[in-house]
XYZ file of C-alpha atoms in Angstrom:
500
model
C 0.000 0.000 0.000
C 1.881 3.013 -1.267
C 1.323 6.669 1.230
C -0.730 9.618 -0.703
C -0.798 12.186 1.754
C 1.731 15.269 0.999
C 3.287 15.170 4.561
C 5.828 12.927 5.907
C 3.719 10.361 8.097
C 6.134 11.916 11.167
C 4.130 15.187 10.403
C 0.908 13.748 10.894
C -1.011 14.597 14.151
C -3.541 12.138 15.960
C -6.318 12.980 14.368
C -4.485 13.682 10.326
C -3.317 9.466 11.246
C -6.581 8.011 12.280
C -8.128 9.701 9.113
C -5.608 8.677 6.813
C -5.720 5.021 8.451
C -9.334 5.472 8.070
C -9.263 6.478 4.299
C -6.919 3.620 3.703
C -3.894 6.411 2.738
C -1.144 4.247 4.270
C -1.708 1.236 6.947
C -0.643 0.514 10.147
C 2.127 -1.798 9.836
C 3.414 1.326 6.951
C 2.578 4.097 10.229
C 4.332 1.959 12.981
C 7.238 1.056 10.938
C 8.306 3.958 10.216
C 8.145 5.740 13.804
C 10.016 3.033 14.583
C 12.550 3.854 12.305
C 12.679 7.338 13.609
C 13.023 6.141 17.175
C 16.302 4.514 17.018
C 17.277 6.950 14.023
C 16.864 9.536 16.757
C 17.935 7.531 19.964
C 21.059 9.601 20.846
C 18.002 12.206 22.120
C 17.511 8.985 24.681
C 13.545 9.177 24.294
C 13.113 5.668 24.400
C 13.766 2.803 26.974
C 12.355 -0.378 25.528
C 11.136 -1.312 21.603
C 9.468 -4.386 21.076
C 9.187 -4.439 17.148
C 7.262 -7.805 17.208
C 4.581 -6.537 19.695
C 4.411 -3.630 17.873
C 3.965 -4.824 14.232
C 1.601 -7.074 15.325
C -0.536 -5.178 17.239
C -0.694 -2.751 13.815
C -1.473 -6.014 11.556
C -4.612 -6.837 14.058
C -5.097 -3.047 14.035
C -5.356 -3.079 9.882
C -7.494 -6.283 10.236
C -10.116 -4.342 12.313
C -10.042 -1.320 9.542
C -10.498 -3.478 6.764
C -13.133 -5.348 8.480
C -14.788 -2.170 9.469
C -14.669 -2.569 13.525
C -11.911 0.475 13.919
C -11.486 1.887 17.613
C -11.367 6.010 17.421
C -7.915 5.631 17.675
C -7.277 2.520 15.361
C -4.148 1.882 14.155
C -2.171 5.135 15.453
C 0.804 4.930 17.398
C 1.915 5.810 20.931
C 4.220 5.231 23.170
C 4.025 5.040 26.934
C 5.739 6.374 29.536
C 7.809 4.036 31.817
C 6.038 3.988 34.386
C 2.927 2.643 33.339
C 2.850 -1.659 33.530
C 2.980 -3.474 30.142
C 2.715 -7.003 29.093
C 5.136 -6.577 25.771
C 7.550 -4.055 27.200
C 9.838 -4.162 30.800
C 8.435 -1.802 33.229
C 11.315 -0.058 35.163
C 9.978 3.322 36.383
C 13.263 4.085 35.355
C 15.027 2.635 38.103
C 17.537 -0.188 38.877
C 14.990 -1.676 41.280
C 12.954 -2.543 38.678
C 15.727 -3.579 36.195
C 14.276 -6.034 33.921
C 10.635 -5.859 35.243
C 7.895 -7.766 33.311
C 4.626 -7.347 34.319
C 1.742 -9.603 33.849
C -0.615 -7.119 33.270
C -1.389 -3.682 31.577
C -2.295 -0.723 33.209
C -5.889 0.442 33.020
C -4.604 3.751 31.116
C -2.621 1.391 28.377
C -5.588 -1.313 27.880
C -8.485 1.948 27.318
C -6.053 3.430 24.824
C -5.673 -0.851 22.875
C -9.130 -1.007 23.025
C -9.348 2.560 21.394
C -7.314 1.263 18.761
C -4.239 2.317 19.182
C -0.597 0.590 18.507
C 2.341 0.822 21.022
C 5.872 2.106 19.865
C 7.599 1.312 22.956
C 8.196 2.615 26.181
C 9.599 6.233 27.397
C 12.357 7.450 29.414
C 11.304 9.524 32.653
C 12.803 10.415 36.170
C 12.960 7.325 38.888
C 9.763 7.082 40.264
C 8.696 9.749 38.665
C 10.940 12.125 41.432
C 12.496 14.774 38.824
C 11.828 18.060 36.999
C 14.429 17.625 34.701
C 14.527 13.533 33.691
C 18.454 13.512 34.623
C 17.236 10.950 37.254
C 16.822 7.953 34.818
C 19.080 5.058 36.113
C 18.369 3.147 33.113
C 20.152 2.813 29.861
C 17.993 4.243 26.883
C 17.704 2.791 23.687
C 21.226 2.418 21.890
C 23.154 3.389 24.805
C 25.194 1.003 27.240
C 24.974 2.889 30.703
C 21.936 5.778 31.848
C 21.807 8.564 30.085
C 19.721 11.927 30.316
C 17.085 12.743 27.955
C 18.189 15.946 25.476
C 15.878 18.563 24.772
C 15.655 18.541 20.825
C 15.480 22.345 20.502
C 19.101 22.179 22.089
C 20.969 18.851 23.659
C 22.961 20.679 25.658
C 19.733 21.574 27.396
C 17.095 19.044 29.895
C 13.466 18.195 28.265
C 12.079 18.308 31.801
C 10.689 15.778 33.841
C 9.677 13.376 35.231
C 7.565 12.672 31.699
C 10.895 13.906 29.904
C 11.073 10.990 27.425
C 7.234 11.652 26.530
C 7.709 15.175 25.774
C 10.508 14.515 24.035
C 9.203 11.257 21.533
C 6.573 14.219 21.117
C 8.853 17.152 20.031
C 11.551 15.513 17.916
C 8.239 13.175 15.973
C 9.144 9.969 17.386
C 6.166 9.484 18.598
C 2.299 11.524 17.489
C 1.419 10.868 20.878
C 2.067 9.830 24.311
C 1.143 8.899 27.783
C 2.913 10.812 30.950
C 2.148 11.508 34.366
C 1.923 14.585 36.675
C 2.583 14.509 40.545
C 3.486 18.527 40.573
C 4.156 19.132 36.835
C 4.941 16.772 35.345
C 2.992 16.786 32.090
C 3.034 20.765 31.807
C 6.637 21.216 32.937
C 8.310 19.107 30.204
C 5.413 19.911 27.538
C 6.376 23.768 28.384
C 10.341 22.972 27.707
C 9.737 20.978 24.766
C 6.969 23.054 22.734
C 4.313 20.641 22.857
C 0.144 20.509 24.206
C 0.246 18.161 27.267
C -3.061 17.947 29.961
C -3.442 16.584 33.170
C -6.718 15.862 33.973
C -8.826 16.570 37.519
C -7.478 13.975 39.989
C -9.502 10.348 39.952
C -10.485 10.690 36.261
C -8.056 8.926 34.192
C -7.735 5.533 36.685
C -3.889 4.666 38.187
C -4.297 1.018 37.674
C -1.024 -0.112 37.061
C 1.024 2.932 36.988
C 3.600 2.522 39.980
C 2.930 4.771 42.345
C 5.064 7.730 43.534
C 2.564 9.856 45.487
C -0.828 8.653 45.649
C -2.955 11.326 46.364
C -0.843 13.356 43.475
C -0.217 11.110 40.537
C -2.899 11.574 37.429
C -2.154 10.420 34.057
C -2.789 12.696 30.678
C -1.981 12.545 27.262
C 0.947 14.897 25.716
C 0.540 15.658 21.870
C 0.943 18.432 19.258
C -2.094 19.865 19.718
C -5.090 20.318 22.081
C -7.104 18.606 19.400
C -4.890 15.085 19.734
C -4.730 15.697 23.241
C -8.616 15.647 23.140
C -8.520 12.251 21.575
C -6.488 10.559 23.680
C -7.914 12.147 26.540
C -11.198 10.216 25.502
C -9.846 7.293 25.499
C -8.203 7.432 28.713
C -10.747 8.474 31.018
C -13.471 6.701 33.151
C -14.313 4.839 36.188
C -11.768 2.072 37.125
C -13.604 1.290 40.639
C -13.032 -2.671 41.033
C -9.011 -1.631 40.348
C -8.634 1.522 41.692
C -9.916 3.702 44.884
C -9.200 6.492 43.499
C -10.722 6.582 40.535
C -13.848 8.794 40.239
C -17.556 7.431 39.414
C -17.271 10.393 36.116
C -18.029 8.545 32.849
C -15.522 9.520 29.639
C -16.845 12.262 27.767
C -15.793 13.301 24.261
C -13.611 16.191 24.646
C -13.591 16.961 20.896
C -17.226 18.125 20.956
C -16.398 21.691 22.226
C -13.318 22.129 20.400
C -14.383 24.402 18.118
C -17.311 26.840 20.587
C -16.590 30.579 20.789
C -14.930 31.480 23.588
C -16.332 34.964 23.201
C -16.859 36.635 27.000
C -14.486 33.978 28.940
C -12.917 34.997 32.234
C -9.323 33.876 32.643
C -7.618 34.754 35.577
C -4.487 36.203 36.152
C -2.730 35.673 39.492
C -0.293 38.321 40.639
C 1.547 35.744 42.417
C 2.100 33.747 39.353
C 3.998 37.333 37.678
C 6.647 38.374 40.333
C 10.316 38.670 40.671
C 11.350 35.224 39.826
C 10.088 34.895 36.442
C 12.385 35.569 33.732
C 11.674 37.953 30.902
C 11.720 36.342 28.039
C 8.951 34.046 29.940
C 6.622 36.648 30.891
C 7.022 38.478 27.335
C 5.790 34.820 25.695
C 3.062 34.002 28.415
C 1.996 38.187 28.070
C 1.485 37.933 23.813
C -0.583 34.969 24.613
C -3.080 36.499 26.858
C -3.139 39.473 23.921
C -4.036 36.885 21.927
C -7.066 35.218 24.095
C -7.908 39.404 24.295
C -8.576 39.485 20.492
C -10.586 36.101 20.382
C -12.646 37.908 22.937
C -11.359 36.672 25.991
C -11.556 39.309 29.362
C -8.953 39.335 31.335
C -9.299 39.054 35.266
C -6.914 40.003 38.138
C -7.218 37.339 40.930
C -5.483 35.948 43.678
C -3.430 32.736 44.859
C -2.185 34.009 48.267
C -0.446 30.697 49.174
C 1.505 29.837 45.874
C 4.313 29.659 48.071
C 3.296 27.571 50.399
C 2.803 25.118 47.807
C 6.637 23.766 47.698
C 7.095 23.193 51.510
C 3.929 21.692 51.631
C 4.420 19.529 48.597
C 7.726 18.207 49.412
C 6.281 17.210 52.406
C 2.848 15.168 51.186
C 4.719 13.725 48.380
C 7.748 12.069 49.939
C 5.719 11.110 52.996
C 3.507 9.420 50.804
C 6.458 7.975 48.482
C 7.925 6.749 51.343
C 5.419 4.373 51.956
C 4.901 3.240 48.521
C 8.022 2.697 47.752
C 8.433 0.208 50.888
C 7.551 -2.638 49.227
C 10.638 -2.768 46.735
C 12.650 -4.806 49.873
C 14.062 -7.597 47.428
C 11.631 -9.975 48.669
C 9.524 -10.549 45.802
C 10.255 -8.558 42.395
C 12.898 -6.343 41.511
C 16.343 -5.905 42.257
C 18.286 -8.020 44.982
C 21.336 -7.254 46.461
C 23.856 -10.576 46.026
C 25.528 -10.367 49.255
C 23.945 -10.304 52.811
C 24.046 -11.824 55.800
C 20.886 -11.834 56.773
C 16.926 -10.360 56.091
C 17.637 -6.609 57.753
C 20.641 -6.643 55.767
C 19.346 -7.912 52.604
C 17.278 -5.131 52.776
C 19.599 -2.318 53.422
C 21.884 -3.796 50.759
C 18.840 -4.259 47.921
C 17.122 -0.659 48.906
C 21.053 1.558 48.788
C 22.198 -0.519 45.457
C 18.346 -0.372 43.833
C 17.117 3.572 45.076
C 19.215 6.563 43.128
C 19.776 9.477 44.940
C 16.948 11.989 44.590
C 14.579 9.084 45.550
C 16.759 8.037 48.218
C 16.354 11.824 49.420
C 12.634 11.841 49.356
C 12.280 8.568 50.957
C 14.204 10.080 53.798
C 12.560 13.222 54.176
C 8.850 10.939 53.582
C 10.244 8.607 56.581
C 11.431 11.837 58.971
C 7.914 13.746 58.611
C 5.867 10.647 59.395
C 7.949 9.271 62.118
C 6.293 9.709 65.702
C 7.257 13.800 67.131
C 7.147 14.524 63.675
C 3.760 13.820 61.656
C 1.575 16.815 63.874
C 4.405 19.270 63.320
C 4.809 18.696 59.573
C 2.287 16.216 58.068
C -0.694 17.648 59.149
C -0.006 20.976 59.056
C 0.585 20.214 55.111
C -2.341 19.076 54.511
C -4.281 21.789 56.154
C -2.444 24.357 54.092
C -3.356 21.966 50.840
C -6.502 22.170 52.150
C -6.407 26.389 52.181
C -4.321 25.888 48.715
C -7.602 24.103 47.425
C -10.045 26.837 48.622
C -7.799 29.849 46.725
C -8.774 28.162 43.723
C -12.802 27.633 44.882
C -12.296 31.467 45.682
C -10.789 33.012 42.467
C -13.372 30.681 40.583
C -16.408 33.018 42.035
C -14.488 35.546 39.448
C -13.188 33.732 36.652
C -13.920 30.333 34.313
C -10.174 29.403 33.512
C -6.554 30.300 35.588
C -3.841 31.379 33.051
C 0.295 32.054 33.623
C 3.128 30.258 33.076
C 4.306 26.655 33.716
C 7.964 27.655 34.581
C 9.784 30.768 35.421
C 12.198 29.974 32.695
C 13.162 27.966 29.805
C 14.750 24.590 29.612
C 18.298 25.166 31.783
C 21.465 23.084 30.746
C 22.056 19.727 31.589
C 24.123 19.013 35.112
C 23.248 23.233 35.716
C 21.281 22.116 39.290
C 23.326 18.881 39.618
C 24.648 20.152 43.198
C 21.355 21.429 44.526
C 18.383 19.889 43.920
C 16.268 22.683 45.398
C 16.648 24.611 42.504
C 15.211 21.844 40.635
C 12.009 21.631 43.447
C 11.585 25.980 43.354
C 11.304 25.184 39.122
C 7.789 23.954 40.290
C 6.410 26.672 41.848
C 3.610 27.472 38.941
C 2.390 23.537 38.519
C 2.626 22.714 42.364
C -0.642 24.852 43.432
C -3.123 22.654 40.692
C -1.865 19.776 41.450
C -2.129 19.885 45.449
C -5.736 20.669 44.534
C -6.314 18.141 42.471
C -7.296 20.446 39.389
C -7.077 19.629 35.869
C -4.140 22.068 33.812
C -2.313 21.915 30.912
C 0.875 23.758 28.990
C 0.438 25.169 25.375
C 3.117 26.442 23.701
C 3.282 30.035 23.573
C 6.233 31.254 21.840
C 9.843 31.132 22.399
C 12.402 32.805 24.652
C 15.964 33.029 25.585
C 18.082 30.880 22.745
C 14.775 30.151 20.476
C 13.447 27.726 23.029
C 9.782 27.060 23.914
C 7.824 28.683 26.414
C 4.561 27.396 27.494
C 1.232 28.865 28.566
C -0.405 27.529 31.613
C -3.908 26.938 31.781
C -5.864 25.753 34.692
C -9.657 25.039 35.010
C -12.153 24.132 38.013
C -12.600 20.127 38.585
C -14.341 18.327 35.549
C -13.239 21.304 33.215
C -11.391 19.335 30.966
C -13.555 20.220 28.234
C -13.262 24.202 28.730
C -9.308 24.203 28.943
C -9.208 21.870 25.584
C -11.647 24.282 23.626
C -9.550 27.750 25.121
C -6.635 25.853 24.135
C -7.822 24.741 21.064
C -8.826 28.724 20.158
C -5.145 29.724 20.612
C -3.387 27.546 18.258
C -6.138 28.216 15.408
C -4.694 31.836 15.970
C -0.787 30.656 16.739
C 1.459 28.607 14.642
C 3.887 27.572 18.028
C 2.159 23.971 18.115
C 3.004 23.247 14.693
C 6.961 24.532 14.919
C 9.363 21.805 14.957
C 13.351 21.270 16.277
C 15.675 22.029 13.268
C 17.568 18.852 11.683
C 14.984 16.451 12.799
């Protein structure tokens, strides 16, 4: 079957594949082929983790046999790739640590099976920070595709510079067109942090919607899975596929059916409110930044948008309190990688307490060594009234700024970062730069909100800058369609990293 369309098939969005699929322009087997090819034509960027060709080709042949026999899922035949720290049968799950080295699991997370049963075809699996513990996916302790040790994932619009993290290798596969689409994960950021740094549409939706089956846990009452694409429109897709109710696997998971995002792409957004924080525009973020994230409000101005001053009075707070919840709550899920029954084991020990020692200092990298320790410290008796609960009482206040400036606006808007992408190693000796990075993503997330990053222009050294949009619980729907409105005015989504 020979390809008609003009563009490469690595220019094709979602929604340009699964109508060219559809129309019988090129097949499956043709589309997953040749992002395969790209991927290891492109692995010095070190997207990737784990290819499978078999698994993949022959998911796209059952894939083609479902077009041709007229049964295609909405997403039939495309392909993805997942982020490592989802489960999968046909690919080792590692979260991107040694623990895991080698993992196989039996099963597929709830997020990869709704996405199969949509129809679409797996690539492989992506490179992200341990655990998910990263802004800047320099924490992978596992060797990417084509390489022989660990190696950090390079931001395409410069390799001297970090993609961001943890869902790095998503936004990356994303940027560079090794991928049309992906899965990633945000704790405090990270689907908008690394979508920002890396020019591309990324959305995490309200917490509980999309379920967490399968996807190994960092922080529980943080971690939400979204879709990172090109555009709001493939996000929108995938987004439908992902959500739902999950109750028999997952606690957490909200009784909200799936809706179809892509109805209200296209409604006027004539008269809506976004709000502007003051706190989200001070000293700390960089001008190039604020000059992107400023011609992008102009922008929402001229499709009619009004612009509203509001409030977040404890953005602050939102970095002491969230590297509090989240390690204490990493801590504890991370216990159960002790040697005893999956993962890594240390070879030499004398006896169980120091087969554990041994397994947890060879298996744990640093940063999640460091959160494991501070998790431990503000749970431990003395400790948990002084730190713990005082954290979650300020979440709690964190939550109710957002119910507040809602009385006054439909959407939040700012940035997702203070700057642009900084150079690899740059906060290798102090990881609280890398935590104070988060400052814009942290107060959504501690809420539970859904917000995404669109890109928004470029700054310092031609590299992207993204717009942050945040909406009220279940307002999926409204964030797609505003951000939807912006790239039928902008061209940014559609820009791509030079000799690629």
């Amino acid at each position: 079957m020979s390809t008609t369309t003009t563009k490469a098939l690595h220019d094709l969005g979602v929604s340009e594949l699964a109508t060219g699929l559809r129309n019988k322009q090129f097949s499956a087997v043709e589309a997953a082929q040749h992002f395969l090819a790209r991927a290891k034509a492109h692995q010095n960027l070190g997207a990737y983790v784990a290819l499978n060709e078999d698994a993949t080709l022959a998911q796209a042949q059952a894939a083609d046999a479902r077009l041709a026999a007229g049964t295609a899922g909405a997403l039939e035949g495309v392909p993805i790739a997942h982020k490592d720290i989802f489960v999968t049968r046909d690919f080792p799950s590692t979260a991107g640590s040694k623990m895991l080295a080698g993992y196989q699991s039996p099963f597929d997370a709830t997020v990869v099976t709704k996405l199969a049963d949509a129809g679409a075809v797996t690539l492989g699996k992506l490179n992200c920070d341990e655990f998910a513990m990263g802004s800047s996916n320099e924490n992978s302790a596992v060797a990417p595709v084509g390489f022989g040790a660990p190696a950090p994932v390079r931001n395409p619009w410069d390799t001297s510079r970090i993609p961001g993290g943890s869902s790095g290798g998503s936004a990356v596969a994303v940027a560079a067109r090794l991928a049309p689409a992906v899965t990633g994960t945000d704790t405090g950021g990270s689907i908008r942090q690394p979508a920002s740094f890396c020019g591309i549409t990324g959305i995490k939706p309200t917490y509980g919607r999309a379920s967490r089956y399968g996807m190994i846990a960092f922080a529980s009452s943080l971690d939400q899975a979204g879709p990172m694409a090109r555009s709001a429109e493939d996000c929108a897709l995938l987004l439908s596929a992902m959500c739902g109710p999950d109750p028999d696997r997952d606690s957490t998971s909200l009784d909200v059916p799936a809706e179809n995002f892509r109805a209200k792409l296209n409604d006027s957004i004539d008269g809506l409110r976004i709000g502007i924080p003051a706190e989200f525009f001070g000293e700390g973020l960089a001008p190039d930044v604020r000059a992107a994230v400023d011609a992008a409000l102009k922008e929402y101005e001229k499709l009619g948008a009004k612009l509203v001053p509001i409030s977040l009075p404890r953005t602050e707070l939102s970095i002491p309190v969230y590297y509090i919840i989240a390690p204490a709550e990493a801590s504890s899920n991370l216990s159960r990688f002790d040697g005893v029954k999956f993962g890594h084991r240390a070879k030499d020990y004398t006896d169980l307490v120091d087969m554990y020692k041994k397994t947890r200092a060879e298996g744990f990298g640093d940063e999640v060594k460091r959160r494991i320790m501070i998790g431990a410290y503000v749970l431990s008796h003395g400790y948990y009234d002084a730190y713990y609960l005082q954290a979650q009482k300020i979440r709690r206040m964190i939550a109710d700024d957002f119910q507040n400036a809602f009385k006054s606006c439909d959407l939040i808007a700012g940035p997702v970062a203070p700057t642009v992408a900084w150079k690899l190693g740059e906060h290798g000796a102090d990881p609280l730069a890398d935590y104070l990075a988060d400052i814009f993503t942290l107060p959504g997330s501690l809420a539970g909100l859904p917000g995404m990053s669109v890109p928004a222009g470029f700054g310092e050294g031609g590299l992207p800058v993204g717009l942050q949009l945040i909406g009220n619980y279940f307002q999926e729907a409204r964030l797609l369609n505003a951000a939807h409105r912006l790239q039928q005015a902008t061209d940014f989504h559609l820009r791509q990293p030079g000799g690629l």
